[in-house]
Short mmCIF file of N, CA and C and ligand atoms in Angstrom, two decimals:
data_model
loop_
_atom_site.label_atom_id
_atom_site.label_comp_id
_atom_site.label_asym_id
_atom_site.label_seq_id
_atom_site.Cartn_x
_atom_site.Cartn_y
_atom_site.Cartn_z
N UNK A 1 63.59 158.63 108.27
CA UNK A 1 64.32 157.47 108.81
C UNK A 1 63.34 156.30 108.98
N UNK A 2 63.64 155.44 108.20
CA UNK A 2 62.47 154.26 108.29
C UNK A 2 62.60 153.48 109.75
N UNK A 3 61.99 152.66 110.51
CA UNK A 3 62.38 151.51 111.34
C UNK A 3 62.56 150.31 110.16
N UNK A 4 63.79 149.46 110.72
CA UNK A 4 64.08 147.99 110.23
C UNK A 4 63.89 146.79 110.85
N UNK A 5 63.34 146.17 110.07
CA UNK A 5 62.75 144.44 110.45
C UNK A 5 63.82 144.44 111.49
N UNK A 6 63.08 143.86 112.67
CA UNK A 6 64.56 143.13 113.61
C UNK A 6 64.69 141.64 113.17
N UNK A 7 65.52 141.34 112.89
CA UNK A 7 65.80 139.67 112.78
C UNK A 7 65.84 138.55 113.94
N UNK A 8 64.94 137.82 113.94
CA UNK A 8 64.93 136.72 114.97
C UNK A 8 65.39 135.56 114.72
N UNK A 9 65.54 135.22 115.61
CA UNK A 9 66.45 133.67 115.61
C UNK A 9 66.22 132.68 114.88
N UNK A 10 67.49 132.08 114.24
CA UNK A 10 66.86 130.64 113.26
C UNK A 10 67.05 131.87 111.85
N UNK A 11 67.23 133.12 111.76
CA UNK A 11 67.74 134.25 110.72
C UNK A 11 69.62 133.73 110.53
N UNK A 12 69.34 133.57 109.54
CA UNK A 12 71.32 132.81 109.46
C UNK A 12 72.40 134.01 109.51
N UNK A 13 71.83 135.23 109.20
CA UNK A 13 72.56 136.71 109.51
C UNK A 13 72.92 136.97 111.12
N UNK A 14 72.18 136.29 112.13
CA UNK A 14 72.42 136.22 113.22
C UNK A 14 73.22 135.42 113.55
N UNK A 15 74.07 134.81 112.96
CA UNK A 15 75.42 133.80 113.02
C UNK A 15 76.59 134.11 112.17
N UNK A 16 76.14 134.47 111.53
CA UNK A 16 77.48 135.31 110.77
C UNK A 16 78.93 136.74 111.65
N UNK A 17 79.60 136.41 111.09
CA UNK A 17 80.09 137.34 111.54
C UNK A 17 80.06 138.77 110.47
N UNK A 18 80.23 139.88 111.28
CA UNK A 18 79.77 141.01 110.87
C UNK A 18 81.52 141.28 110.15
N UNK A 19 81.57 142.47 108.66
CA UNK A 19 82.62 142.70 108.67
C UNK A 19 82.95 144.24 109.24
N UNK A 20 83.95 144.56 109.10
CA UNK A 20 84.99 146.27 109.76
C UNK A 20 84.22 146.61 108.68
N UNK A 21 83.85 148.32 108.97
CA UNK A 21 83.11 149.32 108.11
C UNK A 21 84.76 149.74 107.76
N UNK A 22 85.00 150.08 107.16
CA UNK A 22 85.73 150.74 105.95
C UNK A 22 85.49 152.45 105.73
N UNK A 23 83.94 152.40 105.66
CA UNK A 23 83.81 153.66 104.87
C UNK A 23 83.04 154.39 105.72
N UNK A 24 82.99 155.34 106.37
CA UNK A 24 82.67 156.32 107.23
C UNK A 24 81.27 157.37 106.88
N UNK A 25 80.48 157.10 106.36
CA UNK A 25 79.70 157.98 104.73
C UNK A 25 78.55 158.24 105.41
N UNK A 26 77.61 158.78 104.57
CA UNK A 26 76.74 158.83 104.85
C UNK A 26 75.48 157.74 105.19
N UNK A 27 76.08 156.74 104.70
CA UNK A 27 75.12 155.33 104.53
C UNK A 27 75.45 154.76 105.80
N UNK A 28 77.03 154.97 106.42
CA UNK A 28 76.82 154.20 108.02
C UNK A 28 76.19 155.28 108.47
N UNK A 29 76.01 156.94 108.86
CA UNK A 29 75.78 157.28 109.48
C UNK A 29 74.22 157.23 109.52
N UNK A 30 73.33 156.71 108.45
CA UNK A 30 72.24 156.52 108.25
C UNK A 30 71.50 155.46 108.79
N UNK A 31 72.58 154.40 108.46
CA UNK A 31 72.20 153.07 109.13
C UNK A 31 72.34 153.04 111.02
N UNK A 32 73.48 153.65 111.57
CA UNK A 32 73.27 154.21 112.74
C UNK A 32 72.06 154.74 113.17
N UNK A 33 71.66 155.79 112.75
CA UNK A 33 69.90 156.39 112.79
C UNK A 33 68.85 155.59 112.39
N UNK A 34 68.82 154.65 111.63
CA UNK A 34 67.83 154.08 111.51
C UNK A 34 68.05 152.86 112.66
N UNK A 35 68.97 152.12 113.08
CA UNK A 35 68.97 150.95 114.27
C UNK A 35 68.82 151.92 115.21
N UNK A 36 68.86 153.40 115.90
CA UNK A 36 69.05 153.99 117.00
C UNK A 36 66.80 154.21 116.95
N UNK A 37 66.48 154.56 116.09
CA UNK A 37 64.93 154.54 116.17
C UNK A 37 64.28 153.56 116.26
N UNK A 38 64.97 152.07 115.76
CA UNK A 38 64.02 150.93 115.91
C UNK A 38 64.61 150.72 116.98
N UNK A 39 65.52 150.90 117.70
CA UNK A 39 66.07 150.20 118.91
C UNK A 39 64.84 150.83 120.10
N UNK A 40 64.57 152.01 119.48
CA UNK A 40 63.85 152.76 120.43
C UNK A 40 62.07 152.61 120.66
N UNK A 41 61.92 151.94 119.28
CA UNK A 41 60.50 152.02 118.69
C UNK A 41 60.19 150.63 119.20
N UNK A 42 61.66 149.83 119.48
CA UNK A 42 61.19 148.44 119.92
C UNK A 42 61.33 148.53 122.00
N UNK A 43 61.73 149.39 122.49
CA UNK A 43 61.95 149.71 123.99
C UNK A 43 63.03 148.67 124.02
N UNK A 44 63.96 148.49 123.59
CA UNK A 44 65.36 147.74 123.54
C UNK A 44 66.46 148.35 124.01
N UNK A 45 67.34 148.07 124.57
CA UNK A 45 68.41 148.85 125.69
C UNK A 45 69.82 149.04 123.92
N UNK A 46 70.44 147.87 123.36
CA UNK A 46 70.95 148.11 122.51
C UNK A 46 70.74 147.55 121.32
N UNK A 47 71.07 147.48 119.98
CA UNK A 47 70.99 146.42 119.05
C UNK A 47 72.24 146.66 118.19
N UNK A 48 72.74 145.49 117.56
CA UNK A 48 73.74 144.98 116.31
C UNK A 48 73.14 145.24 115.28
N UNK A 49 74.19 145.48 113.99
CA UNK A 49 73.80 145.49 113.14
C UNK A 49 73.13 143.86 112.44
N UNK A 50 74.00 143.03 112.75
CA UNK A 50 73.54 141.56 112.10
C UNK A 50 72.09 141.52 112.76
N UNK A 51 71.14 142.46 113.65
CA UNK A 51 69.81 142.24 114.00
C UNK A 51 68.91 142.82 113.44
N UNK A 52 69.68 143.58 112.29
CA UNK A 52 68.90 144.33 111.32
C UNK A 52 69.15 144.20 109.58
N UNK A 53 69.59 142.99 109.55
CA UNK A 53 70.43 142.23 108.45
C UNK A 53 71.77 142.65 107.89
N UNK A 54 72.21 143.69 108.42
CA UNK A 54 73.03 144.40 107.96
C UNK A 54 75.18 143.29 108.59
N UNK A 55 75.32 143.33 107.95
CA UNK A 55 76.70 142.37 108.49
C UNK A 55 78.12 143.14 108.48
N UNK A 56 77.99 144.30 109.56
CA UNK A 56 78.79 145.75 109.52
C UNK A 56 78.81 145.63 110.76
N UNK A 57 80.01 146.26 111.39
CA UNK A 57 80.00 146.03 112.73
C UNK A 57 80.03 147.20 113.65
N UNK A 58 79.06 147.17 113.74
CA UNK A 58 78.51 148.84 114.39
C UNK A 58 77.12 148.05 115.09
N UNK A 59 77.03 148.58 116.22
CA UNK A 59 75.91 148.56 117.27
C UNK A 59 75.23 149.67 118.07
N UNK A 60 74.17 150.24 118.47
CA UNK A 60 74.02 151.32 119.25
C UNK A 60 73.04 151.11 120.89
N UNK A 61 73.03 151.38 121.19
CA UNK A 61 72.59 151.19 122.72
C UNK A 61 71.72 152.77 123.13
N UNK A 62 70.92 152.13 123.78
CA UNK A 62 70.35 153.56 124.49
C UNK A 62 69.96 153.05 126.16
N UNK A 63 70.61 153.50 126.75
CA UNK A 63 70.73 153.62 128.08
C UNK A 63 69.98 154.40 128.59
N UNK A 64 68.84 154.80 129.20
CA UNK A 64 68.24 156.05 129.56
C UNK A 64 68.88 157.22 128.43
N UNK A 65 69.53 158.14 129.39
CA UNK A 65 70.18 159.15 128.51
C UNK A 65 71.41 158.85 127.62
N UNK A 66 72.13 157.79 128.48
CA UNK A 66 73.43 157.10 127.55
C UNK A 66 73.13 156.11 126.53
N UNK A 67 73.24 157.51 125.29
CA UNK A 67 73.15 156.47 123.78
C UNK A 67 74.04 156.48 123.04
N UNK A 68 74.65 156.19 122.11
CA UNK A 68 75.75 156.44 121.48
C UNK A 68 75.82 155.05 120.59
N UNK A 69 76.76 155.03 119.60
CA UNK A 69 77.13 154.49 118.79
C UNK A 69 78.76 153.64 118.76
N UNK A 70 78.99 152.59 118.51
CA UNK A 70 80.27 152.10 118.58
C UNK A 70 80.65 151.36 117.50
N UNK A 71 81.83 151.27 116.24
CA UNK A 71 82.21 150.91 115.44
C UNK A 71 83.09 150.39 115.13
N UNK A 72 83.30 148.94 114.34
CA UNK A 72 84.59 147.89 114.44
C UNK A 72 85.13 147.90 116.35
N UNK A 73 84.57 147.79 117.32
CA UNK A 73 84.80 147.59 118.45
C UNK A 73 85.32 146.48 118.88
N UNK A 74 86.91 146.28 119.92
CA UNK A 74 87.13 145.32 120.26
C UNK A 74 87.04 145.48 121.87
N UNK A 75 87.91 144.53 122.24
CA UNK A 75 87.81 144.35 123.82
C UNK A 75 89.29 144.59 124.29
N UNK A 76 89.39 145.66 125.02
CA UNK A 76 90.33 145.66 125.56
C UNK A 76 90.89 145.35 126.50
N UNK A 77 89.83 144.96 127.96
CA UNK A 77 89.73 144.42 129.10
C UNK A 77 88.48 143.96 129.39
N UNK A 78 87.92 142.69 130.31
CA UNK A 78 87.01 142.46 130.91
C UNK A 78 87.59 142.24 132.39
N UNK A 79 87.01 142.14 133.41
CA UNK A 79 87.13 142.09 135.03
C UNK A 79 87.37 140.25 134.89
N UNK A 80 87.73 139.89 135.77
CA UNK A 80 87.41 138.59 136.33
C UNK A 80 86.37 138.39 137.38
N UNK A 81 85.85 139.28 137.94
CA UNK A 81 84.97 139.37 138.53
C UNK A 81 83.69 139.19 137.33
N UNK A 82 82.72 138.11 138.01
CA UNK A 82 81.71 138.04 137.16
C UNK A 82 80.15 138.82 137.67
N UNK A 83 79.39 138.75 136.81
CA UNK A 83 77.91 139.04 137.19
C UNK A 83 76.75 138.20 136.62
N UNK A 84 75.85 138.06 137.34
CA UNK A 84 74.54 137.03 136.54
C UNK A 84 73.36 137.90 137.06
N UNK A 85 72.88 137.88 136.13
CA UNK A 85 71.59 138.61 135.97
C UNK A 85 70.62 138.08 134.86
N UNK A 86 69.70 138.52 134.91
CA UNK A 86 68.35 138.19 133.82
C UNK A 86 68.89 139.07 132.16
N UNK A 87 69.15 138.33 131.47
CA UNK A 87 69.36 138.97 129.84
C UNK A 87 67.96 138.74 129.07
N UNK A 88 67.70 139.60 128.15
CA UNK A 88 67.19 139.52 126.85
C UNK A 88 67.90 140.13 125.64
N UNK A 89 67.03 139.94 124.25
CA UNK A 89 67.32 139.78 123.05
C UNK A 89 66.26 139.97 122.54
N UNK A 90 66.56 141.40 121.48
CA UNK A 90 65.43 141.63 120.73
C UNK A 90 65.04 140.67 119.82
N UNK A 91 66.48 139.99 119.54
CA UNK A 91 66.23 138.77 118.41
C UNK A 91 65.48 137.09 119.02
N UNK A 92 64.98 138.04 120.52
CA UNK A 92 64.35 136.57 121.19
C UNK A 92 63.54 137.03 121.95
N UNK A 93 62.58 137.94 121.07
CA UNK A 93 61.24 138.41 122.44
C UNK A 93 60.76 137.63 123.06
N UNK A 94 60.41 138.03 124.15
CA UNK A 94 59.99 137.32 125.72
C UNK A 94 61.30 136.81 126.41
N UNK A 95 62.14 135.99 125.77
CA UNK A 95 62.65 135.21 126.42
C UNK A 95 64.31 136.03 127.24
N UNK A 96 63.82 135.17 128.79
CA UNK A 96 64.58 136.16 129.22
C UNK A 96 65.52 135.06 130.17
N UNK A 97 66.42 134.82 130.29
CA UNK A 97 67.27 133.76 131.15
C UNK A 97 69.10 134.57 131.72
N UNK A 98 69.04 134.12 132.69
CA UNK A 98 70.13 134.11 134.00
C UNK A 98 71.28 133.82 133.01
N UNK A 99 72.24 134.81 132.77
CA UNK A 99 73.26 135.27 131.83
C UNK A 99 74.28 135.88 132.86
N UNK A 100 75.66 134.59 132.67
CA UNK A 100 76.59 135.21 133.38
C UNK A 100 77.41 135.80 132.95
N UNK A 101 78.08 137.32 132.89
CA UNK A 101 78.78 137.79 131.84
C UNK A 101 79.88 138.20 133.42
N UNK A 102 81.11 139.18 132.30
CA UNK A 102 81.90 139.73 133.39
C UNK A 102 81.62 141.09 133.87
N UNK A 103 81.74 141.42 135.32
CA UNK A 103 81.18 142.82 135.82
C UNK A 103 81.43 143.94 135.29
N UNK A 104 82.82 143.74 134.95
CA UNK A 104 83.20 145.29 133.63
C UNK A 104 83.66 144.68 132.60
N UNK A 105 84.01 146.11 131.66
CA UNK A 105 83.98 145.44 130.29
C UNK A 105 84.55 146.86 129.87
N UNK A 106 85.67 146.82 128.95
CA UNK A 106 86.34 148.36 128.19
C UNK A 106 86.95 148.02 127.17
N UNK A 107 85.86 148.91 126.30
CA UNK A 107 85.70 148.21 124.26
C UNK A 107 86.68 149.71 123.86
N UNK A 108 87.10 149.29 123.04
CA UNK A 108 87.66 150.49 122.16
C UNK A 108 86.95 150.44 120.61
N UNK A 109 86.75 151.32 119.81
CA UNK A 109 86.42 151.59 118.59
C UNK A 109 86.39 152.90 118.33
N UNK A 110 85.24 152.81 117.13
CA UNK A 110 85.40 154.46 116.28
C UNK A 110 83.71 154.66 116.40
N UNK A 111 83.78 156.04 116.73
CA UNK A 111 82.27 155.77 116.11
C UNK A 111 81.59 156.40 114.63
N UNK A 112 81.07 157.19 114.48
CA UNK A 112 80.73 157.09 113.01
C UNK A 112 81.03 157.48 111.64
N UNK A 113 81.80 158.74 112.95
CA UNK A 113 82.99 159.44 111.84
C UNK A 113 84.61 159.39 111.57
N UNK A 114 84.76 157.97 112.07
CA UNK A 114 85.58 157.18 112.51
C UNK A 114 87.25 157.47 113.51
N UNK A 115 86.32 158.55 114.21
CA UNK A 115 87.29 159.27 115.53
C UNK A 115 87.23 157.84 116.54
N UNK A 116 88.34 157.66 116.71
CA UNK A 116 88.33 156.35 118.38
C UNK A 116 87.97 157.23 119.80
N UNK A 117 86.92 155.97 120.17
CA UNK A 117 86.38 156.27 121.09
C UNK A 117 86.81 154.76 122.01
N UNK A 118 86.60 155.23 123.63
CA UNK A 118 86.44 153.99 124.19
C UNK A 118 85.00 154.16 124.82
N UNK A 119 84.53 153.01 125.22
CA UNK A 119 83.81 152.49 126.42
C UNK A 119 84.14 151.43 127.15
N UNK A 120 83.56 152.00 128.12
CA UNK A 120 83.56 151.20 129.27
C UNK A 120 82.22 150.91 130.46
N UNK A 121 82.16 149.66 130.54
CA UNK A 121 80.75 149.70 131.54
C UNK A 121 80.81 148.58 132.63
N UNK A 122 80.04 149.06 134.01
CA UNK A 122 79.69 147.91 134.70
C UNK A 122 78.88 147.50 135.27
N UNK A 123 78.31 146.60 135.32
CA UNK A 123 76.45 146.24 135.57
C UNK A 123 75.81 145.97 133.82
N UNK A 124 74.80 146.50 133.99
CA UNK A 124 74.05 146.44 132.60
C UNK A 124 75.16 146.86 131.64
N UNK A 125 75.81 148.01 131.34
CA UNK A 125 76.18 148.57 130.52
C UNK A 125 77.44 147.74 129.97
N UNK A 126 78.19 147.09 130.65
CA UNK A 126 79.12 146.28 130.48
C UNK A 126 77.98 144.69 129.79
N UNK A 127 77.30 144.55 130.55
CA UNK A 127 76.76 143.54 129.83
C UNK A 127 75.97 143.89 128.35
N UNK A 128 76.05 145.20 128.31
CA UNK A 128 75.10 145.29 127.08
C UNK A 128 76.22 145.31 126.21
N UNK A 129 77.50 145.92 126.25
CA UNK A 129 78.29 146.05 125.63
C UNK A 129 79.24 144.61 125.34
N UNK A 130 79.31 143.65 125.81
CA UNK A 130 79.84 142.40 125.17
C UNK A 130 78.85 141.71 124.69
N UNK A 131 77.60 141.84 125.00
CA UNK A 131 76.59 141.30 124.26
C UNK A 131 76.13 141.66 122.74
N UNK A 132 76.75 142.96 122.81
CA UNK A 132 76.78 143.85 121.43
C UNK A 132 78.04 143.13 120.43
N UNK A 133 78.75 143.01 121.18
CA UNK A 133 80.30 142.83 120.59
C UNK A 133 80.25 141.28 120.54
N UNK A 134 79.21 140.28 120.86
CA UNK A 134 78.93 139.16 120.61
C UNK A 134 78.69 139.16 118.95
N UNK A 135 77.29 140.12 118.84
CA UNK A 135 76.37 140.04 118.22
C UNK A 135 77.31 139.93 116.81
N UNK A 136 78.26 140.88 116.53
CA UNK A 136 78.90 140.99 115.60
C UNK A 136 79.69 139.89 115.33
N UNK A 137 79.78 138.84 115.72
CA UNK A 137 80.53 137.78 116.00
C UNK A 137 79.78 136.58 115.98
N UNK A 138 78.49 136.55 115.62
CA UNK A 138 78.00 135.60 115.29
C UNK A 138 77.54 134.92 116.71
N UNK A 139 77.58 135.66 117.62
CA UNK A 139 77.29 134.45 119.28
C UNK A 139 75.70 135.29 119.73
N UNK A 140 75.25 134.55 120.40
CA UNK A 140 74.33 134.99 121.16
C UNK A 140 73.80 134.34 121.78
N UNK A 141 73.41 135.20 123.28
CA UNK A 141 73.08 135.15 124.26
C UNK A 141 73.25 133.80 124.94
N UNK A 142 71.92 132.67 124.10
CA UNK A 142 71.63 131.77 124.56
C UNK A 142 72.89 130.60 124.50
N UNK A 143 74.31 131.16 123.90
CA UNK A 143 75.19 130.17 123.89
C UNK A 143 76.21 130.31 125.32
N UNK A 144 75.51 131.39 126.39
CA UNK A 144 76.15 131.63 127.96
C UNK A 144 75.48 130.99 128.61
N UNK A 145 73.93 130.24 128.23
CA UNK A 145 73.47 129.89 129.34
C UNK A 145 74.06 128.60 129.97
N UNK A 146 73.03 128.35 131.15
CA UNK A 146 73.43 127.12 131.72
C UNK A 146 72.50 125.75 131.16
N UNK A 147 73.53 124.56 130.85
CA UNK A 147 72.90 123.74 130.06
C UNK A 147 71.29 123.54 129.59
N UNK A 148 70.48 123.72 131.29
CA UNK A 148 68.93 123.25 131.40
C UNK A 148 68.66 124.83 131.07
N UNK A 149 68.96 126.00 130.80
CA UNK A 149 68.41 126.92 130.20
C UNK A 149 68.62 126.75 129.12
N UNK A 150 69.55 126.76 128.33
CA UNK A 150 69.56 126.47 127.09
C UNK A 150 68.47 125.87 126.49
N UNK A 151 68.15 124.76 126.82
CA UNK A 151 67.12 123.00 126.35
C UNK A 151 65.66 124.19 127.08
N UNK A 152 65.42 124.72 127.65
CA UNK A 152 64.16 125.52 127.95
C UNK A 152 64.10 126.65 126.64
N UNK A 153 65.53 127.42 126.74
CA UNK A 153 65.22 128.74 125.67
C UNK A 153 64.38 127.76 124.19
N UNK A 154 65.55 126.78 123.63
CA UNK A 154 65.42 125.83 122.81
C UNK A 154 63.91 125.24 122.52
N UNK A 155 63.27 124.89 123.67
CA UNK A 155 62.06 124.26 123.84
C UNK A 155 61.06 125.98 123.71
N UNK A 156 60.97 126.35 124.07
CA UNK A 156 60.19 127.37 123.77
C UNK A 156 60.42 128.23 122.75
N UNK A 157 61.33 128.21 121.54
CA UNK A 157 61.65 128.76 120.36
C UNK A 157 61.27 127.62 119.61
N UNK A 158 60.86 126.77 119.88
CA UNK A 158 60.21 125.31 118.80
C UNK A 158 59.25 125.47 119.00
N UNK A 159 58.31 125.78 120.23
CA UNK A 159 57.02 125.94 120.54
C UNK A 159 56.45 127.35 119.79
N UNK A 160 57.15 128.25 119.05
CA UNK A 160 56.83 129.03 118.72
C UNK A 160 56.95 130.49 119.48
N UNK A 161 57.31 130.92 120.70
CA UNK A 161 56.99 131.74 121.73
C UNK A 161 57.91 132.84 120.86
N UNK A 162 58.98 132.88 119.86
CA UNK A 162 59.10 134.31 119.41
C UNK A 162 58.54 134.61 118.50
N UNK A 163 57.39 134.21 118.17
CA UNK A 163 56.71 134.62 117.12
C UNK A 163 55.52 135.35 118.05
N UNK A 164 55.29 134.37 119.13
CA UNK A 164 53.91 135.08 120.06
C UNK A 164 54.78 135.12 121.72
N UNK A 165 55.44 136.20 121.81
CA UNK A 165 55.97 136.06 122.92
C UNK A 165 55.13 136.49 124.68
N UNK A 166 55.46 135.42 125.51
CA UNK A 166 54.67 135.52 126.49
C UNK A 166 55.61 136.41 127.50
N UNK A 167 54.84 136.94 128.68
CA UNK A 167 55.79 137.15 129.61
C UNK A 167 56.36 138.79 129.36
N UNK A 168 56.51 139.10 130.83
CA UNK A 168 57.01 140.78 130.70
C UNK A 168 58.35 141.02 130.99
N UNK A 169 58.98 141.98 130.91
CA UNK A 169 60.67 142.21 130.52
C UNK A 169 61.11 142.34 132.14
N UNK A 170 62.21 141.10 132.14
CA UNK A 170 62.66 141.35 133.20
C UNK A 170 64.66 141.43 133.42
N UNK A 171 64.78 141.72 132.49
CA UNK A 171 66.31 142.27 132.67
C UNK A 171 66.34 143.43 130.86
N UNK A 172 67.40 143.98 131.17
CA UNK A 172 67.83 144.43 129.65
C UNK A 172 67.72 143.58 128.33
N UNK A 173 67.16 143.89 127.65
CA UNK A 173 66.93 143.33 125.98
C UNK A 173 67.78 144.33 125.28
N UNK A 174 69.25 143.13 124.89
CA UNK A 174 70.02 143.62 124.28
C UNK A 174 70.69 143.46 123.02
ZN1 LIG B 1 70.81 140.67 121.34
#
């Protein structure tokens, strides 16, 4: 199982939208295993496929012990209740900014052998999981922040900082 380039920002695959897997084979279940080792090889909570160039919509997450896989995933509910916390992005090492998402979150999909599964999460896991379900959708992260974070993330991705990233992890990199 090789590890795959992660793609960083200003990568035009990271704006695209991802399409529905179709085919259930051996090649998603491969591509699953190979994002589940770099996700791991990079200490990253989850990753998209569009973060590994791939434009399939499958993501995997590793939670401590909760890892798993999720495929063509939609949203079936979010809370109105919100949460803000510190986010990251493998596709934006170092950079870590105050991300308000909603407190729960319950995705439905398939996972690899294209049996439906749901999830559901709240705290991190809910945030990792619409952040996932962003990813496939062409959004990320830095399009939740608040205006003067934004113009900071912005200013320090011109300065170069994901190429040499400063600073130690202070929320989930997802
Ligand atoms: Zn991300």
């Amino acid at each position: 199982m090789p590890l795959l380039p992660i793609r960083l920002f200003g990568d035009p695959v990271l704006r695209q939208r991802a399409a529905e897997v179709i085919a259930f084979d051996d090649d998603l279940r491969r591509l699953a295993d190979d994002m589940m080792l770099t996700l791991h090889s990079a200490a990253g909570a989850a990753i998209a496929a569009n973060q590994v160039g791939v434009l399939q919509r499958v993501f995997v997450w590793e939670l401590g012990d909760d890892r798993g896989a999720l495929v063509n995933p939609t949203v079936i509910d979010t809370s109105e209740e919100m949460q803000d916390g510190e986010e990251g992005c493998l596709s934006f090492p170092g950079l870590y900014f105050p991300t308000v998402r909603p407190l729960r979150a319950h995705l439905q999909g398939v996972d690899v052998h294209g049996q439906p599964r749901e999830e559901r999460g709240e705290g991190v896991r809910a945030r990792m999981l619409l952040h996932e379900l962003d990813h496939l959708n062409g959004i990320l992260f830095i399009d939740h922040l608040a205006r003067h974070d934004r113009k900071e993330a912005m200013r320090r991705i011109r300065a170069g900082e994901l190429e040499h990233p400063v600073g130690g992890q202070d929320g989930p990199v997802v």
